[in-house]
Structure formats: structure tokens, C-alpha cells
Coordinates of C-alpha atoms in Angstrom, one line a residue:
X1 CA 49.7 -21.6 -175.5
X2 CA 52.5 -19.8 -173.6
X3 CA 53.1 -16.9 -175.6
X4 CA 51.0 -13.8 -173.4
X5 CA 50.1 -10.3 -174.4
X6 CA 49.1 -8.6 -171.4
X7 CA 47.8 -5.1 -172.0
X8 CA 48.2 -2.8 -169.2
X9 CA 50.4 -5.4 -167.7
X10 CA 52.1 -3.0 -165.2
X11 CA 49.1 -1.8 -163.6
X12 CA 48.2 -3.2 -160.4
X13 CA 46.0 -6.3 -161.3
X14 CA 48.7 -6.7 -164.2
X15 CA 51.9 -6.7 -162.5
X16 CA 50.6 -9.5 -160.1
X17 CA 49.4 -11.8 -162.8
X18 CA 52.8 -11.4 -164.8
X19 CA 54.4 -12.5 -161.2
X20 CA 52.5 -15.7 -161.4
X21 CA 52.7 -16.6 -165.1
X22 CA 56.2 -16.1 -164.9
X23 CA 56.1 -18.3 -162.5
X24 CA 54.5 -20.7 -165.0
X25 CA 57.4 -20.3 -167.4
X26 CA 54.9 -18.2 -169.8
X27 CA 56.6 -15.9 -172.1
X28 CA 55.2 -12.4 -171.4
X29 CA 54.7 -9.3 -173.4
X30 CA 53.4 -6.4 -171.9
X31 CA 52.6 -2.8 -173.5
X32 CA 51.8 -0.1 -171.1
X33 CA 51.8 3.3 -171.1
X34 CA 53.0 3.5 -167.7
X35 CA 50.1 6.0 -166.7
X36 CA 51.4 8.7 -164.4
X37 CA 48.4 8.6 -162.3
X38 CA 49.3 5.1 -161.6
X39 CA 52.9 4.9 -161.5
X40 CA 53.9 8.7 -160.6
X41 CA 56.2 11.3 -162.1
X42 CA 58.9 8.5 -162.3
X43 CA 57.1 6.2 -164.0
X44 CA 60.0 3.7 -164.9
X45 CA 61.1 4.0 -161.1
X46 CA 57.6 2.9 -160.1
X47 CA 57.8 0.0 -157.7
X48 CA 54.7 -2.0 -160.1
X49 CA 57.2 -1.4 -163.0
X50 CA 60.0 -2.5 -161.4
X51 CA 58.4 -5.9 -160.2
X52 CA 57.7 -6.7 -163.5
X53 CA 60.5 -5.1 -166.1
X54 CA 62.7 -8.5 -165.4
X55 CA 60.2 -10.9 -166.7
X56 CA 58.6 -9.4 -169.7
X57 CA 59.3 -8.2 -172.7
X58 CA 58.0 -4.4 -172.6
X59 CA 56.7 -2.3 -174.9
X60 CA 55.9 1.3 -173.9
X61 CA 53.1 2.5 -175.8
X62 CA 49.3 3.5 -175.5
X63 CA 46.5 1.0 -176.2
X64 CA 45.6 3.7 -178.3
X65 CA 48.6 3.3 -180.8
X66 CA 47.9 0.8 -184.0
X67 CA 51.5 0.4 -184.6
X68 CA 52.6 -0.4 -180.8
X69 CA 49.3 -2.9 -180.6
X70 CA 50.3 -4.9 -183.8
X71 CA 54.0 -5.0 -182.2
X72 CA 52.7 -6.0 -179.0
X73 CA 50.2 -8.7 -180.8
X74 CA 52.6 -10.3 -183.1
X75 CA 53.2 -14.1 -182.4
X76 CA 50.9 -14.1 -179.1
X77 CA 48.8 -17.5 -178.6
X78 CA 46.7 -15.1 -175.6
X79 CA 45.4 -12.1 -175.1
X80 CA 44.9 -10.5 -171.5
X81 CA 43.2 -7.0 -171.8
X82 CA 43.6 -5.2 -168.6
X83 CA 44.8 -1.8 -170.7
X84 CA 41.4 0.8 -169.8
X85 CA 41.0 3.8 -167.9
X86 CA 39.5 3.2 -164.8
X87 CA 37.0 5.1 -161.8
X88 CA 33.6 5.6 -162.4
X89 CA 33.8 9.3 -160.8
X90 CA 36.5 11.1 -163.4
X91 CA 34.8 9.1 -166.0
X92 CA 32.1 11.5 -165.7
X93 CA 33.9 14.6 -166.8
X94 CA 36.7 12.7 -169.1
X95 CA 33.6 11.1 -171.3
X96 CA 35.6 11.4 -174.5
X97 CA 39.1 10.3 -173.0
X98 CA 37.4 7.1 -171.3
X99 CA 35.9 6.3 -175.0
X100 CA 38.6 6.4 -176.9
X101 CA 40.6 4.3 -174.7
X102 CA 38.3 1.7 -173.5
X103 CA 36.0 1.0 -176.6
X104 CA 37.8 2.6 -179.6
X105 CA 41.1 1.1 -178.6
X106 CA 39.7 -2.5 -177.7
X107 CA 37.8 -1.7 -181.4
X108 CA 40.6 -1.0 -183.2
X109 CA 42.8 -4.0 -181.7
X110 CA 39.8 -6.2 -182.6
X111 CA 40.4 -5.1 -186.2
X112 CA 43.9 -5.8 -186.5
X113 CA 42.9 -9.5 -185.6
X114 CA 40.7 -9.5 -188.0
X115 CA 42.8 -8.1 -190.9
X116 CA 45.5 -10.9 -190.1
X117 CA 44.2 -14.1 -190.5
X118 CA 47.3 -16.0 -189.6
X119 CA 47.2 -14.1 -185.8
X120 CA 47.5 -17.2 -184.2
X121 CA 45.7 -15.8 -180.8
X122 CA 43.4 -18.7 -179.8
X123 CA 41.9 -16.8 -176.6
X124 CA 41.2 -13.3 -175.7
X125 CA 40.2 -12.5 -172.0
X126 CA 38.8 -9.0 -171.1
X127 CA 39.2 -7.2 -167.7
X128 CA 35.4 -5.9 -166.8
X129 CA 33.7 -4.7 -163.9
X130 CA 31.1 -5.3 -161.5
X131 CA 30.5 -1.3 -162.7
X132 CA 28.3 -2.6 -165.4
X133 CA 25.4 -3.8 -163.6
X134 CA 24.9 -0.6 -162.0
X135 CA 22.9 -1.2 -158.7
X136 CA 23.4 -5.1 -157.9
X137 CA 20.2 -7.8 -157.3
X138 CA 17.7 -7.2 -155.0
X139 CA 14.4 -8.7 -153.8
X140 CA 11.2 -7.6 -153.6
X141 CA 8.8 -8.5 -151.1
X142 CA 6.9 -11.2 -153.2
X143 CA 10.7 -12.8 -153.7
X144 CA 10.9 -11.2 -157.7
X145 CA 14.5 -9.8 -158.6
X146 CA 14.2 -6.3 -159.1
X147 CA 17.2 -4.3 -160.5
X148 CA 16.7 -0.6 -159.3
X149 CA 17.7 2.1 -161.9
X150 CA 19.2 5.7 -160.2
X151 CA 18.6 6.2 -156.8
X152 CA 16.3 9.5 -156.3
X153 CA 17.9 12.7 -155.5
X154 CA 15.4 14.0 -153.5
X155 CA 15.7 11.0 -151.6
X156 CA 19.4 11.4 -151.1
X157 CA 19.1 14.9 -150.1
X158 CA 17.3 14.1 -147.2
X159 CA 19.2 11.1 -146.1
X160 CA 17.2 8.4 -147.6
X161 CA 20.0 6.2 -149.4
X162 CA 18.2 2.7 -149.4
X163 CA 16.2 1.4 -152.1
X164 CA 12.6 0.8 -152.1
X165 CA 10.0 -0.8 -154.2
X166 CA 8.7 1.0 -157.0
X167 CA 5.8 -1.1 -156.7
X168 CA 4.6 -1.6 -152.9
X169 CA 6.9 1.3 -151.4
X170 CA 8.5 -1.0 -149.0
X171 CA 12.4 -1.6 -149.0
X172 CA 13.9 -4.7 -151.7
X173 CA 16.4 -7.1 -150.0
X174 CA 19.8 -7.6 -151.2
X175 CA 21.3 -10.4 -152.8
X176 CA 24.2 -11.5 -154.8
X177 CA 24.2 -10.4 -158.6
X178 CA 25.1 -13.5 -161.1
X179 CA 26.2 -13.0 -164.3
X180 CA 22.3 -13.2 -165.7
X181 CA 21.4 -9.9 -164.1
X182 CA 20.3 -6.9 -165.5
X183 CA 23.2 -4.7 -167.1
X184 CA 22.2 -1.1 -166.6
X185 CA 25.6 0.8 -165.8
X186 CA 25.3 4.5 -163.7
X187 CA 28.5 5.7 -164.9
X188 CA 30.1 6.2 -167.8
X189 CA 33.0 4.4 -167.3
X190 CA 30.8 1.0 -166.6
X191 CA 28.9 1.7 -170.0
X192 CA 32.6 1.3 -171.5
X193 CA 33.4 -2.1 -169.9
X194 CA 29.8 -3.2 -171.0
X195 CA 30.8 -2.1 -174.8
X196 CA 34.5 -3.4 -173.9
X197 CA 32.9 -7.2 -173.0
X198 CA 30.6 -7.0 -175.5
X199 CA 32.8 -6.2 -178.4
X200 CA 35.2 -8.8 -177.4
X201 CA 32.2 -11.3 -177.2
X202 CA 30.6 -10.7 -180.3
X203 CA 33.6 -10.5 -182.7
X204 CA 36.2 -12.9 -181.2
X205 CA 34.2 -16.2 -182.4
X206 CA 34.5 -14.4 -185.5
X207 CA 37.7 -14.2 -186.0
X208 CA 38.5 -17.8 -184.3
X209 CA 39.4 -17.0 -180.8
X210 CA 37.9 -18.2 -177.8
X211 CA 36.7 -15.4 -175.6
X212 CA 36.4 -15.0 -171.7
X213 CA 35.2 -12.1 -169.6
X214 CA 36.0 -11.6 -166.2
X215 CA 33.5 -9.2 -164.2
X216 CA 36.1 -8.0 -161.1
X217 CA 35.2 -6.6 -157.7
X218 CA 36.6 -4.4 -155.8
X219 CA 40.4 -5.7 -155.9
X220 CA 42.7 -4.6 -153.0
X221 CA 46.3 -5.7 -151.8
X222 CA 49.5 -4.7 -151.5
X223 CA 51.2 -2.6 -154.3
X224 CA 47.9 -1.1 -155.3
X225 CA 48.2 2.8 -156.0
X226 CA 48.1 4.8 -152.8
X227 CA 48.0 8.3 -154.4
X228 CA 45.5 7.8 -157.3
X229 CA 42.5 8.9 -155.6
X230 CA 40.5 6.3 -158.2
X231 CA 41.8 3.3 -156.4
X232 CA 39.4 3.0 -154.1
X233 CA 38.6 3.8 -150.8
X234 CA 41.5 1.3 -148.5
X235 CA 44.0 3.6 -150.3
X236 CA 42.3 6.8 -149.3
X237 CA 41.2 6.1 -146.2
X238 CA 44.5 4.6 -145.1
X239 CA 46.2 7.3 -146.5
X240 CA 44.2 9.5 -144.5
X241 CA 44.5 7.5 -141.0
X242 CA 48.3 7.6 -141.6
X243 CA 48.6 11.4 -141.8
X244 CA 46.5 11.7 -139.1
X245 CA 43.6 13.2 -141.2
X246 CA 39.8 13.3 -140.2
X247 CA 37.9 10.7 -142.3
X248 CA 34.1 11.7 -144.1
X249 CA 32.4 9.4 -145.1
X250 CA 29.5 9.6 -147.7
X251 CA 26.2 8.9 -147.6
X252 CA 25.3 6.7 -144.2
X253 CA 28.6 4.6 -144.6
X254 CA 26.3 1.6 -144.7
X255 CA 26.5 1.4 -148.7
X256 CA 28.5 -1.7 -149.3
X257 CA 30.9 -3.5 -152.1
X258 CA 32.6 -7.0 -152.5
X259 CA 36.5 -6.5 -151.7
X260 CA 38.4 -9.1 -153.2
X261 CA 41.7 -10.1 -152.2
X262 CA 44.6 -9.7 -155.4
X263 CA 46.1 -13.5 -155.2
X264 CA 42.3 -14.5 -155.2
X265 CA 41.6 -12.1 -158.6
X266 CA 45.2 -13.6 -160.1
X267 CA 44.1 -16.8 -158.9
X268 CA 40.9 -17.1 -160.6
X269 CA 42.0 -15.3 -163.5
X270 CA 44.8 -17.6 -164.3
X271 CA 42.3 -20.0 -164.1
X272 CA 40.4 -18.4 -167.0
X273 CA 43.2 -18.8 -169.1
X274 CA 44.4 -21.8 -168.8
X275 CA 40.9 -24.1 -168.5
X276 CA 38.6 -25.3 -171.6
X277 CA 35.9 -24.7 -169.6
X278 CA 36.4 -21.0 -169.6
X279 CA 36.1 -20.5 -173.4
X280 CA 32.8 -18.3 -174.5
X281 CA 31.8 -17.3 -170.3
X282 CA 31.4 -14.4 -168.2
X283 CA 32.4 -14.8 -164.6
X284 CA 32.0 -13.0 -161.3
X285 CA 35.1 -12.3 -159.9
X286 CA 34.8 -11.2 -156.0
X287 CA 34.6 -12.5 -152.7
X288 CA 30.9 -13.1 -152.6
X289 CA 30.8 -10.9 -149.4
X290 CA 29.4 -7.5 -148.8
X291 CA 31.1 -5.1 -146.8
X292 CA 30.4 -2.0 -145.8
X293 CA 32.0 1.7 -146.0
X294 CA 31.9 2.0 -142.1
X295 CA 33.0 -1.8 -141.5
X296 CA 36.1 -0.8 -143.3
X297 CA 37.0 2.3 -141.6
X298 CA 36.7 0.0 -138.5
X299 CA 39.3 -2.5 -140.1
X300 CA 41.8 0.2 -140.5
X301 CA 41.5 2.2 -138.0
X302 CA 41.7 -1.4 -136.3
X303 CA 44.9 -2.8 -138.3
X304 CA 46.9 0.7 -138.6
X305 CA 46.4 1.3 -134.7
X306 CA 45.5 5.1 -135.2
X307 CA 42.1 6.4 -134.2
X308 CA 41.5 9.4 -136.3
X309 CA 38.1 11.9 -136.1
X310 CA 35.4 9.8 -138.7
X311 CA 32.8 11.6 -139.7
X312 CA 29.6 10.3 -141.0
X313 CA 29.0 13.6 -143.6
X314 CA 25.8 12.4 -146.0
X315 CA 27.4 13.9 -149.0
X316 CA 26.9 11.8 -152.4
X317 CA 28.3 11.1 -155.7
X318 CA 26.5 11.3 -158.7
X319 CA 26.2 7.7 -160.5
X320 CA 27.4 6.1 -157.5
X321 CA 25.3 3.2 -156.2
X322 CA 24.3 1.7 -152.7
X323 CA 25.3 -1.7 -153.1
X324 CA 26.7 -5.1 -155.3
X325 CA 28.3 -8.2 -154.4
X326 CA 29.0 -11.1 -156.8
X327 CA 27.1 -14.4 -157.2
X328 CA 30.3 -17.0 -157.6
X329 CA 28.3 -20.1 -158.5
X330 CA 29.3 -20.0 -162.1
X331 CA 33.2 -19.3 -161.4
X332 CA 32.7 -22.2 -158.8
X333 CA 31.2 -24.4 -160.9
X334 CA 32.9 -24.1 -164.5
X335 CA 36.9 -23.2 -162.7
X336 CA 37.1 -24.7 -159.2
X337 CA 37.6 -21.2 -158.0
X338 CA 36.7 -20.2 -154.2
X339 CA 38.5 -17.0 -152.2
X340 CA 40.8 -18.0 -150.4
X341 CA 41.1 -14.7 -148.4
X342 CA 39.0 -13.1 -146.0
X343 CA 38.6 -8.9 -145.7
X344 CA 40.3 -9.6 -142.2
X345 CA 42.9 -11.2 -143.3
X346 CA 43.5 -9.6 -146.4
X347 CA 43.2 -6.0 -145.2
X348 CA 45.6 -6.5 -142.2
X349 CA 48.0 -7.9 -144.9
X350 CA 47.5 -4.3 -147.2
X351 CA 47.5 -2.0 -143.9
X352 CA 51.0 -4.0 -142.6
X353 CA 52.1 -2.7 -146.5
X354 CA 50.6 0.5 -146.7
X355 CA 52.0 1.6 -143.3
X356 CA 55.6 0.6 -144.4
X357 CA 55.1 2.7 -147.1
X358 CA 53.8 5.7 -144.9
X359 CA 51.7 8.2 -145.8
X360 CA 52.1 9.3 -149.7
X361 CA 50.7 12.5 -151.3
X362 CA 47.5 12.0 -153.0
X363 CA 45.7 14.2 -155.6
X364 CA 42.2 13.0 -153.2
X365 CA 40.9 16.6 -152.0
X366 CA 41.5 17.9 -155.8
X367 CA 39.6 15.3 -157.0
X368 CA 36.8 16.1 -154.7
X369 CA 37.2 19.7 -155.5
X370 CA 36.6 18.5 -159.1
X371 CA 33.7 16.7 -158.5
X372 CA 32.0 19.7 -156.8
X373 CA 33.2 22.2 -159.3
X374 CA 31.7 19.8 -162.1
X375 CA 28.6 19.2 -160.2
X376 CA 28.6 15.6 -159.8
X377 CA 29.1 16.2 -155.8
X378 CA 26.4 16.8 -153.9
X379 CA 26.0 18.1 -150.4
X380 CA 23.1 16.7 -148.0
X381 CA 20.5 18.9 -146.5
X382 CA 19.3 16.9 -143.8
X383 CA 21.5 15.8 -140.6
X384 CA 22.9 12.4 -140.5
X385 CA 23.0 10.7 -137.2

């Protein structure tokens, strides 16, 4: 089983999983569409590209496109699915667009398995989120889980950003979400990787091919996008510190996510394709740590030795939620995996990169501005101190 379709394969998370199965002695195929938002108006210049165009064979060509996804399928023994749009914010206003490409697509590719009984795939792994659980685990104070649904808006308007019993009105604790939690996605984009996973689960058996899902975190490194303002927030805040720019942050910069280090994701995920143990699971993929919005300001502002005006604003997104980090007892358990990486460690490695780079141009204010115009930003009424 050394014959690998990777969709999407010159995307971030892509590009560094190619480096390591070629590594391996796999024999790649990738089919991108080499996504200017993610590779720039030179796509075919773009340093993930380049990494990658070496030691693959490459088909350029949307997910979306039944004749380039047969191509890319023919004579595969695995299937990595990484193709999707991603960030939970423009999926909000692109409903239709993040459809098509995350469930239809994944739908149709499905079918063309199934219309060719001599596929020869034997495994299929899919690329989903930690976006699907919407709010992560929490405790009340009789020790229940409790999985909290939207956070009020009333609430947010006047600076109240933590979650609280419904029951006795008194806050829930957090604690890691395992793969048995409650999916309830706030976004749109996280209700396609719940349909994504769940597609791939259901019909794979099906059709004969072992299925894996891996749930990622928040995945960070070197070579990840610095000017697509849906990275993630060590691109835009780095990008920020390095022009000299004054930081807001929303909220109370105490909401928190799992960062997860890319040789840990590419670790583990390798992992999923290459073990026994791995066929018919879902896995948590993070660092099992919670960090939060402020903490990594302090990193960077730390790492990239500028100290640039941060602002604590109390504006809020729409759909976004307060906190999740991943349970890793399953991964642990069924793949040996463990992080090797701390946040220290790891975000001094991507600020060292980032700063080499220097500062890129970034579509982040229009992206803002869109949010606002489109009414998914909100501005807070009371002060935050």
C-alpha cells in the first residue's frame, strides 16, 4: 500500500505530509487547485508548491471536477482527503461555495468508488476538525458533562463571555473533548466536516475500504499561509507585530484553543495510515493543551522581540466559541501517538520563520470589514478592563 492520493496535497498540512511519505519511498499523487488565497497570485511560484512539485505526480484540478478526481484516483491503494475550504468565519457568507466543495465533492468522489468495483483503494482517511463539536466539554458542578449550545448575545454584549450552567446558574469547568462528545458545530463550515466524516464513515465499509478520521486542532508551523486571514491567529498576529501594527483582541482574550505543532499533526497522521489499528476510528488530533488568545500574543510579542500597542477590544464573532482542547487517550492508546512539541517551542520555531519572511500583505482588515458589513461582527457595549 504505497500508491497515495492526496487531495489538497499542496496546502499546508498537505505539503508537509508529502515531505514525509516521500521520505517513506511512497509514490504520491496529488490534485490541487492551487487556491490563490493559499498560494498567492503566483500560484505555481508558491513556496508550498514548490516544496512539493519534485516528489509527486501533480494534477491541477478542483476537487470539484469528476474527470480530474477519477484521474487523480486511478491505481491509488490510499486516499488522504485534505482538499476542503477552510475558516469557520467566511464560511458564513460563502454557505453555497463551502457546500459544494466540502460535502458535494467528497459525495461525488465517494461515488466514483463506488461505480468501480475494481478501485483498489483499501483505506480512505479524511481531514476534519475540532470545528465540529462546536463549544468543547465542560463540567457542571455535580461533575455531569454538559456541552453548551451558542453563547448568549446579550451576554456577550456586556462582556460576559464564559459559560454558565443552564441549570444552577453558576459557571461549567472545562475539560478535554474525546471523540464521544456531543457534535453540535456553530459554523457552517464545521457542519461540512461533520457531513464530510460522516459520509466517508458510512459509505467507505460499503464499498470495501477501511476508513479513518482525523479530528485536527489548531495546526501551526512554518510554511503555513501568512496572508490568508483564515489561517489563524499566529499568522495574523505575527504579521501584525512585524509591521509594527497595534493588536485587538476579541472578546477578553482569555477564550482558548489547542495549537498543535505540524511535525506532531504529520506525525500522527502518518500514523493513521500506515497502522491496523487505525481502520474504522475517529481520533483527536491536538496537543491536549489549552492556550489562550492573550498567552499567545505574549509568545510573540516574546519570540519576535517587538512590543506593539495590544488592545483588549471585547468585539466578537458570530459562531465563534470560547473554548476546545482535545482528549488524546484514544490516539494514545490505538497509535502510540504523544506531541512531541510544546507551544514554546514550537511557536519560537514559526516566529524565527515568519520573521525571515518579514511582514507579507494580508487581505486581514478586508476580511474584518466583511464580517461587519455582513453582520456576523459584533461590537461590545460594555468596557473591557
Amino acid at each position: 500500500m504505497k500508491r497515495i492520493l492526496i487531495t489538497g496535497g499542496s496546502g499546508f498540512i498537505g505539503s508537509n505530509l508529502v515531505a514525509a511519505l516521500y521520505d517513506k519511498n511512497y509514490d504520491i499523487t496529488v490534485l490541487d487547485n492551487l487556491s490563490e488565497q493559499i498560494h498567492g497570485k503566483i500560484p505555481e511560484a508558491s513556496p508550498l508548491f514548490q516544496s512539493i512539485r519534485d516528489k509527486v505526480h501533480f494534477i491541477r484540478g478542483s476537487i470539484c471536477d469528476r474527470d480530474k478526481v477519477e484521474e487523480a484516483l486511478r491505481g491509488q491503494d490510499i486516499v488522504v482527503h485534505y482538499a476542503a475550504e477552510t475558516g469557520t468565519g467566511q464560511s458564513m457568507y460563502m454557505v453555497d461555495h463551502y457546500t459544494r466543495v466540502n460535502i458535494q465533492a467528497t459525495a461525488m468522489m465517494l461515488d466514483i468508488l463506488g461505480a468501480k468495483k475494481d478501485h483498489g483503494i483499501k483505506r480512505i482517511l479524511v481531514a476534519s476538525s475540532r470545528s465540529i463539536y462546536g463549544e468543547g466539554k465542560y463540567l457542571g458542578a455535580d461533575n455531569r458533562p454538559v456541552y453548551p449550545a451558542h453563547r448568549n448575545e446579550m451576554d456577550m454584549q456586556n462582556g460576559r463571555f464564559d459559560l454558565y450552567d443552564v441549570l444552577t446558574g453558576l459557571p461549567l469547568t472545562l475539560t478535554s473533548t474525546d471523540e464521544e462528545s456531543l457534535i453540535h458545530p456553530t459554523s457552517v463550515y464545521g457542519i461540512t466536516k461533520q457531513v464530510q466524516e460522516q459520509l466517508v464513515m458510512t459509505v467507505s465499509p460499503l464499498l470495501g475500504i477501511e476508513a479513518v478520521v482525523l479530528r485536527y486542532q489548531n495546526v501551526y508551523g512554518p510554511g503555513q499561509s501568512l496572508s490568508n486571514p483564515y489561517t489563524g491567529i499566529l499568522s495574523i498576529f505575527s504579521n501584525l507585530i512585524m509591521q509594527g501594527g497595534d493588536i485587538n483582541i476579541f472578546e477578553d482574550g482569555l477564550e482558548s484553543r489547542d495549537f498543535v505543532y505540524i511535525d506532531d499533526v504529520v506525525d500522527a497522521t502518518v500514523r493513521a495510515i500506515e497502522l491496523g489499528t487505525a481502520s474504522g476510528n475517529v481520533y483527536n488530533v491536538g496537543s491536549g493543551i489549552p492556550t489562550t488568545v492573550l498567552d499567545v500574543v505574549r509568545h510573540l510579542k516574546r519570540v519576535i522581540n517587538l512590543n506593539v500597542p495590544t488592545q483588549v477590544t471585547g468585539n466578537y464573532r458570530l459562531g465563534d466559541i470560547r473554548h476546545n482542547y482535545a482528549d488524546l487517550t484514544r490516539i494514545s492508546e490505538h497509535l502510540g501517538y504523544r506531541p512531541m512539541v510544546s507551544f514554546s517551542e514550537g511557536i519560537k520555531i514559526f516566529a524565527d520563520w515568519a520573521v525571515a519572511q518579514g511582514p507579507i500583505n494580508s487581505t486581514y482588515e478586508e476580511s474584518i470589514a466583511e464580517m461587519k458589513r455582513r453582520g456576523l461582527m459584533r461590537q461590545i457595549e460594555a468596557k473591557i478592563t
